[in-house]
Amino acid sequence: GADDVVFDALSFIGAQDKVTISNNFAECHHMTWIGVIGQPELAGPASSTLIVKGSLVLDPVLNNSFLGTWSFQATSSGQYIEPAGIPFPGKLVFNGNGSWSVHSDLTVDNALILQHGDLEFKDIMVRLESLESPTYQIRHLRLGSSSLRLGHWNLQMSGLTFEGVDADLTFWGSSATFFNVGFGNTLHIH
């Protein structure tokens, strides 16, 4: 299995030190950035992928310039994501049998794609360029009472359970695409 990766106060020696994902991909179990000093940077090109098979915790002083794809591939429930106010310039892809809960406000300047698994927003503000779930695999998207601001979305309703107790959806774009919406695959937005 993949190792846990921890960045803390002892990980960096200078201001603005950098961790670069320069290969095609890097893989870890849990990734934690906590107590880091000097505003370190996580960088990498759009062609790279960072695979996280567990939870992700970011530190508020992190400079996230990683343009690649964050691929969450947990196979167990109870994983969590703590963005700490740090935006994601690259895609976030959830593709595993596991479950993830997002505990603080989330900003993704690209697409958030739910391909497989259970994703829950814990009553937070979510800003996404796009929300996509284009597969037929079993997926569960729980919005709770979160507020979502979306450029557009593309949801394949077959295999998707979509819940929102008092969720607030705001579109700033002009594209909301539904496939297979009808009897047995309905979506109600109040």
PDB file of C-alpha atoms in Angstrom:
ATOM      1  CA  GLY A   1       0.000   0.000   0.000  1.00  0.00           C
ATOM      2  CA  ALA A   2       0.879   3.642  -0.254  1.00  0.00           C
ATOM      3  CA  ASP A   3       2.593   5.496   2.606  1.00  0.00           C
ATOM      4  CA  ASP A   4       1.222   8.414   4.614  1.00  0.00           C
ATOM      5  CA  VAL A   5       2.829  11.754   3.713  1.00  0.00           C
ATOM      6  CA  VAL A   6       3.132  14.433   6.403  1.00  0.00           C
ATOM      7  CA  PHE A   7       4.479  17.962   5.969  1.00  0.00           C
ATOM      8  CA  ASP A   8       4.955  19.879   9.241  1.00  0.00           C
ATOM      9  CA  ALA A   9       7.136  22.563  10.864  1.00  0.00           C
ATOM     10  CA  LEU A  10      10.244  20.412  10.333  1.00  0.00           C
ATOM     11  CA  SER A  11       9.621  19.761   6.625  1.00  0.00           C
ATOM     12  CA  PHE A  12      10.810  23.087   5.210  1.00  0.00           C
ATOM     13  CA  ILE A  13      13.844  25.222   5.959  1.00  0.00           C
ATOM     14  CA  GLY A  14      13.227  28.390   3.976  1.00  0.00           C
ATOM     15  CA  ALA A  15      10.459  30.729   3.016  1.00  0.00           C
ATOM     16  CA  GLN A  16       8.484  29.514   0.034  1.00  0.00           C
ATOM     17  CA  ASP A  17      10.061  26.060  -0.268  1.00  0.00           C
ATOM     18  CA  LYS A  18       8.417  23.939  -2.943  1.00  0.00           C
ATOM     19  CA  VAL A  19       7.179  20.361  -3.355  1.00  0.00           C
ATOM     20  CA  THR A  20       6.779  19.547  -7.056  1.00  0.00           C
ATOM     21  CA  ILE A  21       4.899  16.584  -8.526  1.00  0.00           C
ATOM     22  CA  SER A  22       6.951  16.347 -11.701  1.00  0.00           C
ATOM     23  CA  ASN A  23       6.338  12.724 -12.705  1.00  0.00           C
ATOM     24  CA  ASN A  24       3.196  11.506 -14.391  1.00  0.00           C
ATOM     25  CA  PHE A  25       1.787  10.661 -10.972  1.00  0.00           C
ATOM     26  CA  ALA A  26       2.544  10.447  -7.268  1.00  0.00           C
ATOM     27  CA  GLU A  27       0.631   8.310  -4.778  1.00  0.00           C
ATOM     28  CA  CYS A  28       0.069   8.341  -1.017  1.00  0.00           C
ATOM     29  CA  HIS A  29      -2.364   7.010   1.565  1.00  0.00           C
ATOM     30  CA  HIS A  30      -3.119  10.040   3.774  1.00  0.00           C
ATOM     31  CA  MET A  31      -1.614  13.434   2.996  1.00  0.00           C
ATOM     32  CA  THR A  32      -1.331  15.962   5.830  1.00  0.00           C
ATOM     33  CA  TRP A  33       0.008  19.513   5.765  1.00  0.00           C
ATOM     34  CA  ILE A  34      -0.137  20.857   9.324  1.00  0.00           C
ATOM     35  CA  GLY A  35       1.918  23.463  11.163  1.00  0.00           C
ATOM     36  CA  VAL A  36       4.078  24.204   8.127  1.00  0.00           C
ATOM     37  CA  ILE A  37       6.079  27.428   8.137  1.00  0.00           C
ATOM     38  CA  GLY A  38       7.250  29.808   5.446  1.00  0.00           C
ATOM     39  CA  GLN A  39       4.305  29.421   3.027  1.00  0.00           C
ATOM     40  CA  PRO A  40       5.470  26.289   1.168  1.00  0.00           C
ATOM     41  CA  GLU A  41       4.172  25.601  -2.332  1.00  0.00           C
ATOM     42  CA  LEU A  42       2.733  22.418  -3.829  1.00  0.00           C
ATOM     43  CA  ALA A  43       3.314  22.572  -7.597  1.00  0.00           C
ATOM     44  CA  GLY A  44       2.983  20.419 -10.677  1.00  0.00           C
ATOM     45  CA  PRO A  45       1.861  20.597 -14.310  1.00  0.00           C
ATOM     46  CA  ALA A  46      -1.671  19.871 -15.544  1.00  0.00           C
ATOM     47  CA  SER A  47      -0.420  16.567 -16.985  1.00  0.00           C
ATOM     48  CA  SER A  48       0.348  15.100 -13.535  1.00  0.00           C
ATOM     49  CA  THR A  49      -1.907  13.231 -11.097  1.00  0.00           C
ATOM     50  CA  LEU A  50      -1.712  13.060  -7.316  1.00  0.00           C
ATOM     51  CA  ILE A  51      -3.438   9.907  -6.038  1.00  0.00           C
ATOM     52  CA  VAL A  52      -4.683  10.072  -2.443  1.00  0.00           C
ATOM     53  CA  LYS A  53      -6.015   6.752  -1.132  1.00  0.00           C
ATOM     54  CA  GLY A  54      -7.089   8.135   2.255  1.00  0.00           C
ATOM     55  CA  SER A  55      -7.715  11.567   3.785  1.00  0.00           C
ATOM     56  CA  LEU A  56      -6.304  14.984   2.913  1.00  0.00           C
ATOM     57  CA  VAL A  57      -5.604  17.815   5.379  1.00  0.00           C
ATOM     58  CA  LEU A  58      -4.179  21.112   4.123  1.00  0.00           C
ATOM     59  CA  ASP A  59      -2.612  23.952   6.107  1.00  0.00           C
ATOM     60  CA  PRO A  60      -3.905  27.520   5.650  1.00  0.00           C
ATOM     61  CA  VAL A  61      -0.421  28.801   4.714  1.00  0.00           C
ATOM     62  CA  LEU A  62       0.039  26.326   1.836  1.00  0.00           C
ATOM     63  CA  ASN A  63       0.311  27.803  -1.653  1.00  0.00           C
ATOM     64  CA  ASN A  64      -1.427  25.215  -3.838  1.00  0.00           C
ATOM     65  CA  SER A  65      -0.332  25.819  -7.442  1.00  0.00           C
ATOM     66  CA  PHE A  66      -0.689  22.124  -8.386  1.00  0.00           C
ATOM     67  CA  LEU A  67      -2.442  22.223 -11.785  1.00  0.00           C
ATOM     68  CA  GLY A  68      -2.775  18.454 -12.100  1.00  0.00           C
ATOM     69  CA  THR A  69      -5.586  16.128 -11.060  1.00  0.00           C
ATOM     70  CA  TRP A  70      -6.191  15.159  -7.440  1.00  0.00           C
ATOM     71  CA  SER A  71      -7.472  11.580  -7.692  1.00  0.00           C
ATOM     72  CA  PHE A  72      -9.162  10.341  -4.502  1.00  0.00           C
ATOM     73  CA  GLN A  73      -9.244   6.537  -4.620  1.00  0.00           C
ATOM     74  CA  ALA A  74     -10.206   5.370  -1.117  1.00  0.00           C
ATOM     75  CA  THR A  75     -11.594   1.869  -0.769  1.00  0.00           C
ATOM     76  CA  SER A  76     -12.921   2.383   2.775  1.00  0.00           C
ATOM     77  CA  SER A  77     -15.404   4.737   4.406  1.00  0.00           C
ATOM     78  CA  GLY A  78     -14.589   7.558   6.801  1.00  0.00           C
ATOM     79  CA  GLN A  79     -12.059   9.508   4.717  1.00  0.00           C
ATOM     80  CA  TYR A  80     -12.146  13.300   4.975  1.00  0.00           C
ATOM     81  CA  ILE A  81     -10.861  16.382   3.230  1.00  0.00           C
ATOM     82  CA  GLU A  82      -9.928  19.529   5.132  1.00  0.00           C
ATOM     83  CA  PRO A  83      -9.111  22.216   2.528  1.00  0.00           C
ATOM     84  CA  ALA A  84      -8.413  24.929   5.175  1.00  0.00           C
ATOM     85  CA  GLY A  85      -9.491  27.631   2.720  1.00  0.00           C
ATOM     86  CA  ILE A  86      -6.901  26.596   0.122  1.00  0.00           C
ATOM     87  CA  PRO A  87      -8.281  26.605  -3.464  1.00  0.00           C
ATOM     88  CA  PHE A  88      -7.584  23.770  -5.916  1.00  0.00           C
ATOM     89  CA  PRO A  89      -6.586  24.974  -9.398  1.00  0.00           C
ATOM     90  CA  GLY A  90      -6.719  21.427 -10.857  1.00  0.00           C
ATOM     91  CA  LYS A  91      -9.475  18.814 -11.074  1.00  0.00           C
ATOM     92  CA  LEU A  92     -10.709  16.790  -8.088  1.00  0.00           C
ATOM     93  CA  VAL A  93     -11.762  13.269  -9.081  1.00  0.00           C
ATOM     94  CA  PHE A  94     -13.425  10.848  -6.646  1.00  0.00           C
ATOM     95  CA  ASN A  95     -13.156   7.293  -7.906  1.00  0.00           C
ATOM     96  CA  GLY A  96     -13.207   4.549  -5.310  1.00  0.00           C
ATOM     97  CA  ASN A  97     -15.544   2.406  -3.238  1.00  0.00           C
ATOM     98  CA  GLY A  98     -14.877   4.654  -0.224  1.00  0.00           C
ATOM     99  CA  SER A  99     -16.556   7.677   1.256  1.00  0.00           C
ATOM    100  CA  TRP A 100     -15.244  11.188   1.775  1.00  0.00           C
ATOM    101  CA  SER A 101     -16.583  14.132   3.739  1.00  0.00           C
ATOM    102  CA  VAL A 102     -15.417  17.687   3.092  1.00  0.00           C
ATOM    103  CA  HIS A 103     -15.203  19.589   6.389  1.00  0.00           C
ATOM    104  CA  SER A 104     -14.509  23.195   5.369  1.00  0.00           C
ATOM    105  CA  ASP A 105     -15.208  25.541   2.463  1.00  0.00           C
ATOM    106  CA  LEU A 106     -14.053  24.170  -0.871  1.00  0.00           C
ATOM    107  CA  THR A 107     -13.014  26.064  -4.009  1.00  0.00           C
ATOM    108  CA  VAL A 108     -12.141  24.183  -7.201  1.00  0.00           C
ATOM    109  CA  ASP A 109     -11.181  26.336 -10.190  1.00  0.00           C
ATOM    110  CA  ASN A 110     -11.712  23.336 -12.444  1.00  0.00           C
ATOM    111  CA  ALA A 111     -14.059  20.321 -12.333  1.00  0.00           C
ATOM    112  CA  LEU A 112     -15.071  18.220  -9.352  1.00  0.00           C
ATOM    113  CA  ILE A 113     -15.881  14.780 -10.771  1.00  0.00           C
ATOM    114  CA  LEU A 114     -17.649  12.066  -8.779  1.00  0.00           C
ATOM    115  CA  GLN A 115     -17.102   8.780 -10.639  1.00  0.00           C
ATOM    116  CA  HIS A 116     -17.642   6.288  -7.815  1.00  0.00           C
ATOM    117  CA  GLY A 117     -18.178   6.351  -4.059  1.00  0.00           C
ATOM    118  CA  ASP A 118     -19.879   8.583  -1.508  1.00  0.00           C
ATOM    119  CA  LEU A 119     -19.084  12.313  -1.235  1.00  0.00           C
ATOM    120  CA  GLU A 120     -20.537  14.521   1.504  1.00  0.00           C
ATOM    121  CA  PHE A 121     -20.271  18.271   1.996  1.00  0.00           C
ATOM    122  CA  LYS A 122     -20.529  19.155   5.710  1.00  0.00           C
ATOM    123  CA  ASP A 123     -22.729  22.291   5.506  1.00  0.00           C
ATOM    124  CA  ILE A 124     -20.045  24.392   3.809  1.00  0.00           C
ATOM    125  CA  MET A 125     -19.599  26.856   0.945  1.00  0.00           C
ATOM    126  CA  VAL A 126     -18.572  25.046  -2.251  1.00  0.00           C
ATOM    127  CA  ARG A 127     -17.372  26.952  -5.334  1.00  0.00           C
ATOM    128  CA  LEU A 128     -16.821  24.861  -8.460  1.00  0.00           C
ATOM    129  CA  GLU A 129     -16.243  25.610 -12.106  1.00  0.00           C
ATOM    130  CA  SER A 130     -18.172  22.409 -12.793  1.00  0.00           C
ATOM    131  CA  LEU A 131     -19.730  19.484 -10.959  1.00  0.00           C
ATOM    132  CA  GLU A 132     -19.683  16.291 -12.998  1.00  0.00           C
ATOM    133  CA  SER A 133     -20.838  12.746 -12.402  1.00  0.00           C
ATOM    134  CA  PRO A 134     -20.961  11.233 -15.893  1.00  0.00           C
ATOM    135  CA  THR A 135     -20.771   7.510 -15.082  1.00  0.00           C
ATOM    136  CA  TYR A 136     -23.355   4.825 -14.353  1.00  0.00           C
ATOM    137  CA  GLN A 137     -21.458   3.514 -11.312  1.00  0.00           C
ATOM    138  CA  ILE A 138     -23.028   3.729  -7.847  1.00  0.00           C
ATOM    139  CA  ARG A 139     -22.413   7.216  -6.436  1.00  0.00           C
ATOM    140  CA  HIS A 140     -23.856   9.181  -3.559  1.00  0.00           C
ATOM    141  CA  LEU A 141     -23.634  12.977  -3.357  1.00  0.00           C
ATOM    142  CA  ARG A 142     -24.790  14.495  -0.042  1.00  0.00           C
ATOM    143  CA  LEU A 143     -25.017  18.269   0.020  1.00  0.00           C
ATOM    144  CA  GLY A 144     -26.524  18.704   3.503  1.00  0.00           C
ATOM    145  CA  SER A 145     -27.184  22.414   4.002  1.00  0.00           C
ATOM    146  CA  SER A 146     -24.209  23.477   1.910  1.00  0.00           C
ATOM    147  CA  SER A 147     -24.235  26.396  -0.503  1.00  0.00           C
ATOM    148  CA  LEU A 148     -22.926  25.528  -3.969  1.00  0.00           C
ATOM    149  CA  ARG A 149     -21.913  28.068  -6.613  1.00  0.00           C
ATOM    150  CA  LEU A 150     -21.440  26.323  -9.946  1.00  0.00           C
ATOM    151  CA  GLY A 151     -20.411  27.365 -13.420  1.00  0.00           C
ATOM    152  CA  HIS A 152     -22.194  24.301 -14.792  1.00  0.00           C
ATOM    153  CA  TRP A 153     -22.953  20.696 -14.033  1.00  0.00           C
ATOM    154  CA  ASN A 154     -23.322  17.432 -15.876  1.00  0.00           C
ATOM    155  CA  LEU A 155     -24.953  14.644 -13.849  1.00  0.00           C
ATOM    156  CA  GLN A 156     -25.772  11.146 -15.087  1.00  0.00           C
ATOM    157  CA  MET A 157     -28.664  10.352 -12.748  1.00  0.00           C
ATOM    158  CA  SER A 158     -28.612   6.571 -13.264  1.00  0.00           C
ATOM    159  CA  GLY A 159     -26.685   5.156 -10.275  1.00  0.00           C
ATOM    160  CA  LEU A 160     -26.508   8.555  -8.529  1.00  0.00           C
ATOM    161  CA  THR A 161     -28.221   9.352  -5.242  1.00  0.00           C
ATOM    162  CA  PHE A 162     -28.308  13.127  -4.889  1.00  0.00           C
ATOM    163  CA  GLU A 163     -29.352  14.556  -1.502  1.00  0.00           C
ATOM    164  CA  GLY A 164     -29.596  18.073  -0.144  1.00  0.00           C
ATOM    165  CA  VAL A 165     -31.539  18.879   3.018  1.00  0.00           C
ATOM    166  CA  ASP A 166     -31.469  22.655   2.616  1.00  0.00           C
ATOM    167  CA  ALA A 167     -28.768  22.983  -0.009  1.00  0.00           C
ATOM    168  CA  ASP A 168     -28.547  26.207  -1.963  1.00  0.00           C
ATOM    169  CA  LEU A 169     -27.480  25.860  -5.626  1.00  0.00           C
ATOM    170  CA  THR A 170     -26.478  28.959  -7.572  1.00  0.00           C
ATOM    171  CA  PHE A 171     -25.417  28.807 -11.213  1.00  0.00           C
ATOM    172  CA  TRP A 172     -23.370  31.609 -12.709  1.00  0.00           C
ATOM    173  CA  GLY A 173     -23.038  29.880 -16.087  1.00  0.00           C
ATOM    174  CA  SER A 174     -25.687  28.836 -18.557  1.00  0.00           C
ATOM    175  CA  SER A 175     -25.212  25.067 -18.682  1.00  0.00           C
ATOM    176  CA  ALA A 176     -27.000  22.490 -16.544  1.00  0.00           C
ATOM    177  CA  THR A 177     -27.175  19.134 -18.351  1.00  0.00           C
ATOM    178  CA  PHE A 178     -29.159  16.121 -17.141  1.00  0.00           C
ATOM    179  CA  PHE A 179     -29.102  12.661 -18.682  1.00  0.00           C
ATOM    180  CA  ASN A 180     -31.687   9.977 -18.077  1.00  0.00           C
ATOM    181  CA  VAL A 181     -33.934  12.124 -15.881  1.00  0.00           C
ATOM    182  CA  GLY A 182     -37.391  10.676 -15.703  1.00  0.00           C
ATOM    183  CA  PHE A 183     -39.461   8.125 -13.838  1.00  0.00           C
ATOM    184  CA  GLY A 184     -37.216   6.375 -11.338  1.00  0.00           C
ATOM    185  CA  ASN A 185     -34.363   8.832 -11.912  1.00  0.00           C
ATOM    186  CA  THR A 186     -35.859  12.111 -10.763  1.00  0.00           C
ATOM    187  CA  LEU A 187     -34.112  15.117  -9.346  1.00  0.00           C
ATOM    188  CA  HIS A 188     -36.088  17.591  -7.236  1.00  0.00           C
ATOM    189  CA  ILE A 189     -34.636  21.006  -6.539  1.00  0.00           C
ATOM    190  CA  HIS A 190     -36.607  23.224  -4.183  1.00  0.00           C
TER     191      HIS A 190
END
